[in-house]
PDB file of C-alpha atoms in Angstrom:
ATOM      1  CA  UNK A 592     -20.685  55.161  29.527  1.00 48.00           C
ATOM      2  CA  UNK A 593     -20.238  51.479  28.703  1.00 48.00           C
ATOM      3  CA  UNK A 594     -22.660  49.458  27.055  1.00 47.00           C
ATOM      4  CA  UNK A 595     -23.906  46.254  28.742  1.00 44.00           C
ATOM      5  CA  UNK A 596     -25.796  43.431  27.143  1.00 40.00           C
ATOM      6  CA  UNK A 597     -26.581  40.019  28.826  1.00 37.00           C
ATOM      7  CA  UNK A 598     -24.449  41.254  31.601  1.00 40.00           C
ATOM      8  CA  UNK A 599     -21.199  41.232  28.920  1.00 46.00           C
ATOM      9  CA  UNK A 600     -19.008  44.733  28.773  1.00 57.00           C
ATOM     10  CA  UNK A 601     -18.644  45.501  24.881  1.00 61.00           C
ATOM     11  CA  UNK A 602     -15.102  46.063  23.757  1.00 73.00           C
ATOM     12  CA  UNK A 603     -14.644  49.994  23.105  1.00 75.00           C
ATOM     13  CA  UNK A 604     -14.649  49.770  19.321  1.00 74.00           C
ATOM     14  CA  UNK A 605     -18.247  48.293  19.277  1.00 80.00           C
ATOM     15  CA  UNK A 606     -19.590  50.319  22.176  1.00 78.00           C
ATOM     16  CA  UNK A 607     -18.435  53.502  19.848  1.00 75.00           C
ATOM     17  CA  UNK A 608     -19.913  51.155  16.592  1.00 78.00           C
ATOM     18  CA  UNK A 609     -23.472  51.359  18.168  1.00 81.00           C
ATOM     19  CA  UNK A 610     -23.510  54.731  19.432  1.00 82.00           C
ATOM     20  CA  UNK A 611     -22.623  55.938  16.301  1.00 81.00           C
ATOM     21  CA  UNK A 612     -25.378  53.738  14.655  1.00 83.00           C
ATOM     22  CA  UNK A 613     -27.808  55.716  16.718  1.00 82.00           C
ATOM     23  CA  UNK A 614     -26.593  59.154  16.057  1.00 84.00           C
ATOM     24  CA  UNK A 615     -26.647  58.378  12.572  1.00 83.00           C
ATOM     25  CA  UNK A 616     -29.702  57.157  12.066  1.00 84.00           C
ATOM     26  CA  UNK A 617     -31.365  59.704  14.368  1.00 83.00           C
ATOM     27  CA  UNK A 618     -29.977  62.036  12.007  1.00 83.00           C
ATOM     28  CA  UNK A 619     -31.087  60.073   9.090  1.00 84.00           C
ATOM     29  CA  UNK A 620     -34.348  60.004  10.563  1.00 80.00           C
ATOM     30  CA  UNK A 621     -34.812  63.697  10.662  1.00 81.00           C
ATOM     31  CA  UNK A 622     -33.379  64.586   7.294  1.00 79.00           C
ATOM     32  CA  UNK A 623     -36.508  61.681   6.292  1.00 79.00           C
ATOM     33  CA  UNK A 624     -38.988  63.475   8.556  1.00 74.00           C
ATOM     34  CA  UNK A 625     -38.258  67.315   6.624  1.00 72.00           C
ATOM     35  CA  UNK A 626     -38.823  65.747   3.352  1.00 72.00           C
ATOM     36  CA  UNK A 627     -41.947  63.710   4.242  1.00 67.00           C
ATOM     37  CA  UNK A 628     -43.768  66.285   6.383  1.00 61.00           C
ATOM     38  CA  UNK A 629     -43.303  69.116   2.953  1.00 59.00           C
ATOM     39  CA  UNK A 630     -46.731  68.219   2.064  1.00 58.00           C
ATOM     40  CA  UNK A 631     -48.320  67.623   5.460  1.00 56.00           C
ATOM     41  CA  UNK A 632     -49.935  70.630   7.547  1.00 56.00           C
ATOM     42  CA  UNK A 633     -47.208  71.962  10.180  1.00 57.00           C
ATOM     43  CA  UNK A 634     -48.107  70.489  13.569  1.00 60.00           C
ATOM     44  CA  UNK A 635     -46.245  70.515  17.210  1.00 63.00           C
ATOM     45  CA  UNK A 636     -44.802  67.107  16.189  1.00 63.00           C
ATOM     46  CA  UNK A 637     -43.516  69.073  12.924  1.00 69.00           C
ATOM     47  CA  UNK A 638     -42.047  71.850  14.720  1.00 69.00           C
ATOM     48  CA  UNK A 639     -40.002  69.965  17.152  1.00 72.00           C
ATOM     49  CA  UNK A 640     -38.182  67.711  14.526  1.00 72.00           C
ATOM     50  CA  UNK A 641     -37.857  70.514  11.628  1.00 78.00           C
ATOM     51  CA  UNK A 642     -36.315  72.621  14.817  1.00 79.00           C
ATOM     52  CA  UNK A 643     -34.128  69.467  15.959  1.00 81.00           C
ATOM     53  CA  UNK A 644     -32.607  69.100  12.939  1.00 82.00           C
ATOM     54  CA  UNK A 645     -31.705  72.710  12.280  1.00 85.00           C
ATOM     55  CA  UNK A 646     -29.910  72.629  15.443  1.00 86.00           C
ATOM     56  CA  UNK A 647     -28.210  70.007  14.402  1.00 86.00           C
ATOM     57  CA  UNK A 648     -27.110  72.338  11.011  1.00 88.00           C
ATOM     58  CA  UNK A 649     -26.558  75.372  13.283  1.00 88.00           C
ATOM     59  CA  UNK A 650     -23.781  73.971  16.274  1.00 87.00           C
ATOM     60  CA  UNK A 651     -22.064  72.024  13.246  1.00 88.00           C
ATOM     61  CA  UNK A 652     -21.635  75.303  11.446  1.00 88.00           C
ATOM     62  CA  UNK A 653     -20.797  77.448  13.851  1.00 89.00           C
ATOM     63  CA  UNK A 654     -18.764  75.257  15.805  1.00 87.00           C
ATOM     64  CA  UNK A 655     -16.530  74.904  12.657  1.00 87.00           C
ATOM     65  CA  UNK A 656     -16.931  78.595  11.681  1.00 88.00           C
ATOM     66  CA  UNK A 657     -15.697  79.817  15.608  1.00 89.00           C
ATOM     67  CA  UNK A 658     -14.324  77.371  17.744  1.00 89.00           C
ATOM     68  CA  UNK A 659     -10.359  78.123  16.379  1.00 87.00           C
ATOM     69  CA  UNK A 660     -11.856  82.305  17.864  1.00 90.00           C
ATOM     70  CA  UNK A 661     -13.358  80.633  21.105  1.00 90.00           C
ATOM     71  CA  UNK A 662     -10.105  78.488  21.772  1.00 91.00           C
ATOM     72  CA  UNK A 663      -7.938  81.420  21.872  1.00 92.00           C
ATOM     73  CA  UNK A 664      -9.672  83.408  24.273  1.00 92.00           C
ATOM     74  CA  UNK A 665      -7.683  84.356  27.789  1.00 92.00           C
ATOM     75  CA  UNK A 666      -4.962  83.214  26.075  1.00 93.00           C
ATOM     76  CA  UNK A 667      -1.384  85.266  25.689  1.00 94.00           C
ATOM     77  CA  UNK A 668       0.459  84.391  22.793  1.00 94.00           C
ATOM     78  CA  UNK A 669       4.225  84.300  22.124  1.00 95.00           C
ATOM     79  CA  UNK A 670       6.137  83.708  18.617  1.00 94.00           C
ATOM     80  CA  UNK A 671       8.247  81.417  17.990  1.00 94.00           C
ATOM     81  CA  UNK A 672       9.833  80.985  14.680  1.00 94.00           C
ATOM     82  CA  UNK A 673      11.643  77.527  14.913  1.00 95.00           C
ATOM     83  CA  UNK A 674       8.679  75.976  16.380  1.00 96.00           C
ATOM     84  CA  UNK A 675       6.740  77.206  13.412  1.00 96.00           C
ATOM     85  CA  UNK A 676       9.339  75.489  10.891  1.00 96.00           C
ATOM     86  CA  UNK A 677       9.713  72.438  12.833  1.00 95.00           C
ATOM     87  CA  UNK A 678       5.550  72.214  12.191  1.00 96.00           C
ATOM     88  CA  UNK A 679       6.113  73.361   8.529  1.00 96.00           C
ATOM     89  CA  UNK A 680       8.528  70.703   7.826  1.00 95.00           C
ATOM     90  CA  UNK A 681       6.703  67.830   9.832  1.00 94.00           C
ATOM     91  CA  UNK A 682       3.223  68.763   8.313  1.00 95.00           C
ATOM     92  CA  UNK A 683       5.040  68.592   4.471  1.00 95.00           C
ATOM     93  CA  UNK A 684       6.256  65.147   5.381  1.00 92.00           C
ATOM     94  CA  UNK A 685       3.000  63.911   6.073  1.00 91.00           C
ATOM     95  CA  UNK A 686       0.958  66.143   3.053  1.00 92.00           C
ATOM     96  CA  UNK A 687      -1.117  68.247   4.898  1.00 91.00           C
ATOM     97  CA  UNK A 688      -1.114  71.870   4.936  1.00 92.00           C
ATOM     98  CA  UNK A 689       0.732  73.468   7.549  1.00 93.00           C
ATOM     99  CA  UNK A 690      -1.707  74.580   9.969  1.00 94.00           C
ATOM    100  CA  UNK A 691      -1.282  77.979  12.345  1.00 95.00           C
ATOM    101  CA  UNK A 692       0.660  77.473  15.682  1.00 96.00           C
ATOM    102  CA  UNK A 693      -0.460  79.086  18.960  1.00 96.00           C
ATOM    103  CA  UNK A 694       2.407  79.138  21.458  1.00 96.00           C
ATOM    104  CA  UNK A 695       0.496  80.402  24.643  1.00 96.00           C
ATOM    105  CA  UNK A 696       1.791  81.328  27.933  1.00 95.00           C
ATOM    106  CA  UNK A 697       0.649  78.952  30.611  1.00 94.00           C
ATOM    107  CA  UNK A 698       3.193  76.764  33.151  1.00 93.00           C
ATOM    108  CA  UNK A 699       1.218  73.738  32.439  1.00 92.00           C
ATOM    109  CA  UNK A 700       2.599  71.308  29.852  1.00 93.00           C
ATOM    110  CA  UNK A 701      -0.396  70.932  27.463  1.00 91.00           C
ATOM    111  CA  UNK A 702      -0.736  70.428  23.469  1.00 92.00           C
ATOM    112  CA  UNK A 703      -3.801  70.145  21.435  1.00 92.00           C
ATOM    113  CA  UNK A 704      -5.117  71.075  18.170  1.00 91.00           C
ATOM    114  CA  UNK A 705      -7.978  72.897  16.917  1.00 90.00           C
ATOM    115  CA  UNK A 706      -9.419  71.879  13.510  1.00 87.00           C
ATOM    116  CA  UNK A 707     -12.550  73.964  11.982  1.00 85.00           C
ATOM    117  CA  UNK A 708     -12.495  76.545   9.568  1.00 84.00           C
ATOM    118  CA  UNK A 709      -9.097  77.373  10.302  1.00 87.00           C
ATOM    119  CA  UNK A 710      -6.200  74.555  11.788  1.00 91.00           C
ATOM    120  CA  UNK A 711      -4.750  75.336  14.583  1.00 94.00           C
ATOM    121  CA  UNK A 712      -1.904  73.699  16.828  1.00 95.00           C
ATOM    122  CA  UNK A 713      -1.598  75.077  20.550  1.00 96.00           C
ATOM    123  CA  UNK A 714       1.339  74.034  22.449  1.00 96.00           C
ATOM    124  CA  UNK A 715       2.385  75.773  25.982  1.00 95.00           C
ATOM    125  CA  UNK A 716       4.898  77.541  26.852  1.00 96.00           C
ATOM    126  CA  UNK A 717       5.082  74.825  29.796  1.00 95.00           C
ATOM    127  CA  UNK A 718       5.571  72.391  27.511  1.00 94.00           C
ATOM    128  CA  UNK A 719       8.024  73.458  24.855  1.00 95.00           C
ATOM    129  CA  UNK A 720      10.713  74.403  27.992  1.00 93.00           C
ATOM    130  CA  UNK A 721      10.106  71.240  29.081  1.00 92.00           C
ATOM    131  CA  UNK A 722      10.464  69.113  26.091  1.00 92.00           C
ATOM    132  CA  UNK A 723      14.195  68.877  24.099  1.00 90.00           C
ATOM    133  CA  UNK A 724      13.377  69.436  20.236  1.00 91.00           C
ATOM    134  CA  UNK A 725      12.675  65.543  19.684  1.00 91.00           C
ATOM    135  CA  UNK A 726      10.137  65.030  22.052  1.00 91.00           C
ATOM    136  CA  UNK A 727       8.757  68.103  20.790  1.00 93.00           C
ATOM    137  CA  UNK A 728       8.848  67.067  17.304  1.00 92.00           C
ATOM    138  CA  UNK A 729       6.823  63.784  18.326  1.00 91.00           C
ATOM    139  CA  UNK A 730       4.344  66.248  20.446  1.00 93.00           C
ATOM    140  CA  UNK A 731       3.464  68.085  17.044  1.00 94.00           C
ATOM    141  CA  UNK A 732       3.358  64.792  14.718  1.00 92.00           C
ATOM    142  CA  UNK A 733       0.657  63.211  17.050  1.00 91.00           C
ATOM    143  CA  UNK A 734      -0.919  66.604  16.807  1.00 91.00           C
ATOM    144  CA  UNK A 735      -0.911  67.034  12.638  1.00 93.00           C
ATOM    145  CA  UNK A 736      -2.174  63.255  12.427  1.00 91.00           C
ATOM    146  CA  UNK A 737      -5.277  64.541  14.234  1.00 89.00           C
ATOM    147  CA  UNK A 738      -5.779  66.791  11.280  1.00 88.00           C
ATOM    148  CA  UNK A 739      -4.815  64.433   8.628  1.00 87.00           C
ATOM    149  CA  UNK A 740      -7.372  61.510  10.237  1.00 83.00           C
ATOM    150  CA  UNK A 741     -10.551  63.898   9.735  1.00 78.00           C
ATOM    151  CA  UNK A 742     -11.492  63.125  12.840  1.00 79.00           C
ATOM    152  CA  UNK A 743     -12.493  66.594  14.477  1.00 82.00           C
ATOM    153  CA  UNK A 744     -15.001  66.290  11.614  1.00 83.00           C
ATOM    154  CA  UNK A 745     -16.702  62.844  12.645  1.00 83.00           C
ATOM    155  CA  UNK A 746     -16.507  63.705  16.430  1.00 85.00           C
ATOM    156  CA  UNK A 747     -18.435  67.428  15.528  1.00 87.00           C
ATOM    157  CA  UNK A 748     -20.757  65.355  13.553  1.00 88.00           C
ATOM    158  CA  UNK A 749     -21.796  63.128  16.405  1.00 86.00           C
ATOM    159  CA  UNK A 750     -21.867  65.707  19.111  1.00 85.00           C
ATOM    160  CA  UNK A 751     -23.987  68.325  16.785  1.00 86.00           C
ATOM    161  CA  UNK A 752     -26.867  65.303  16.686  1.00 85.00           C
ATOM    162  CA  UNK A 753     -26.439  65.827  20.909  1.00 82.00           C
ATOM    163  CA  UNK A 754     -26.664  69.438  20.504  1.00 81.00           C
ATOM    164  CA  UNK A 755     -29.926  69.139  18.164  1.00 78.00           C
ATOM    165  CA  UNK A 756     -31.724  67.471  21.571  1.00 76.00           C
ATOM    166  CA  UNK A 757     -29.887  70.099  23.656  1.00 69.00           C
ATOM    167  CA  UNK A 758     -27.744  67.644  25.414  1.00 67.00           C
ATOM    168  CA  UNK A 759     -30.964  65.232  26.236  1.00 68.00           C
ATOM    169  CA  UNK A 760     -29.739  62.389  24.566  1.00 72.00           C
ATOM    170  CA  UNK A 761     -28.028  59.973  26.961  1.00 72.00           C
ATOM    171  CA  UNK A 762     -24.871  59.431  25.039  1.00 75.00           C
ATOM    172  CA  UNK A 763     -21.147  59.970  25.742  1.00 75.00           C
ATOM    173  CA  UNK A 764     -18.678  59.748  22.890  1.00 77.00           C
ATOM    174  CA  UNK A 765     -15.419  59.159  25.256  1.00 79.00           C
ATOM    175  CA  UNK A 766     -14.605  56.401  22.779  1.00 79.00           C
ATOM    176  CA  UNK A 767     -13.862  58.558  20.077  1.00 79.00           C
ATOM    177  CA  UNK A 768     -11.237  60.025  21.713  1.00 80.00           C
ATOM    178  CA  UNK A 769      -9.540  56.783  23.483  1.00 82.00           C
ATOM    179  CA  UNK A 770      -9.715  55.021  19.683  1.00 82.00           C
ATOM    180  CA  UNK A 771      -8.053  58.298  18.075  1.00 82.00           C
ATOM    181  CA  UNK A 772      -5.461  58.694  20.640  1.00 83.00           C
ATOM    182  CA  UNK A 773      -4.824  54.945  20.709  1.00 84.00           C
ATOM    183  CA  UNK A 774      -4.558  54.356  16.703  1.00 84.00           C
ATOM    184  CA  UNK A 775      -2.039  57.584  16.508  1.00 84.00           C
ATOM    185  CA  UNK A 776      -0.089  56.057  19.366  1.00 83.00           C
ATOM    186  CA  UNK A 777       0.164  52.782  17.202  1.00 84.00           C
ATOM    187  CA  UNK A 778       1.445  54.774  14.299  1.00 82.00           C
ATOM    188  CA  UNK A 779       3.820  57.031  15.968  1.00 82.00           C
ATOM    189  CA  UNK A 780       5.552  53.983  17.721  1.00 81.00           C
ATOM    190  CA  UNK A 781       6.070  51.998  14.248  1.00 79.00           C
ATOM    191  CA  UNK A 782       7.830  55.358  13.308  1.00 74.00           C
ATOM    192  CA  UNK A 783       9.884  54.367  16.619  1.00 77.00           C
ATOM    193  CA  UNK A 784       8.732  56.643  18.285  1.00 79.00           C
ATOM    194  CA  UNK A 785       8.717  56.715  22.336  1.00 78.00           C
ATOM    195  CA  UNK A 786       5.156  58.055  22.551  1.00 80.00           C
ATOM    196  CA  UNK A 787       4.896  56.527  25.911  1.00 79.00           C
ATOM    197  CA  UNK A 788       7.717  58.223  27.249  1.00 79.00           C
ATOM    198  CA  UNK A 789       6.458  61.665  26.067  1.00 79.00           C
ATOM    199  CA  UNK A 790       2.664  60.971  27.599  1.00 78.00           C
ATOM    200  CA  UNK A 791       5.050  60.461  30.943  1.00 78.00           C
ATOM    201  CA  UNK A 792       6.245  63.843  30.884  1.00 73.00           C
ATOM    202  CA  UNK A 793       2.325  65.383  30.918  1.00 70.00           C
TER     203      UNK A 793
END
């Protein structure tokens, strides 16, 4: 969902800029409300923001507590002990800890990475017989600077403040991904790295 003023299309990075102005300070605003309304009677108008906001609290937490459980449901896993060190050794390069890889069976080429209270990198089995060891190497880079950027964090963040309204709140965050994806992209090709080829082969 663009944003439209004066009958001018914002660019994507300000369209994201004020949607995450609003989130914020709708989640400013209730953390303000539960302090001022301490020593105020309880009323309906009470209720519904105290409730809001701990709704807010509860999909945050458990979406980082069990989302790496929920992802791995229906899923068949296989081992694969070179794909493991090729993450180990890519995720030392670029300091972060060497999160848990899920090979799963599935014909599809797909990769994407879970990160919560535990970090997680799926890849497919479609994918990794599809891919020689470079473009595989590139697949699981793009997927550890997810994790190093923090920003599984930010977009949980924003879409807990949706949750707290139960979804009411007309506001899509498909920036957050394009900007993400786009930025890594950037980086990965100044490594010279053909990212565009490998997004061909998906």
């Amino acid at each position: 969902m663009a944003l439209i003023f004066f009958n001018r299309r914002l660019s994507i990075k300000l369209n994201l800029f004020l949607k995450s102005t609003f989130l914020t300070a709708i989640f400013a605003f209730l953390i303000t409300l539960s302090y001022s309304s301490e020593n105020h009677p309880l009323g309906i108008f009470n209720a519904v923001h105290t409730i809001a906001l701990f709704l807010v609290i509860a999909f945050f937490a458990t979406s980082y507590v069990f989302t790496p459980f929920i992802a791995k449901i229906g899923l068949k896993r296989r081992i694969d002990r070179k794909i493991e060190g090729i993450l180990a050794k890519e995720a030392a390069k670029l300091g972060v800890p060497s999160p848990e890889l899920y090979l799963f069976e599935d014909s599809n080429k797909s990769a994407f990475v879970v990160s919560a209270l535990s970090k997680t990198v799926f890849i497919s089995t479609g994918l990794v017989e599809s891919f020689n060891r470079k473009e595989l190497r590139i697949v699981l880079m793009h997927e550890l600077l997810h994790l190093k950027s923090g920003f599984f964090n930010l977009k949980r963040f924003f879409y807990s403040i949706r949750a707290g309204f139960f979804g009411l709140l007309p506001i899509r965050l498909e920036e957050l991904d394009t900007i993400e994806e786009m930025r890594l992209d950037s980086e990965l090709m100044k490594e010279g790295m053909d990212i565009m080829k490998i997004r061909g082969k998906l």
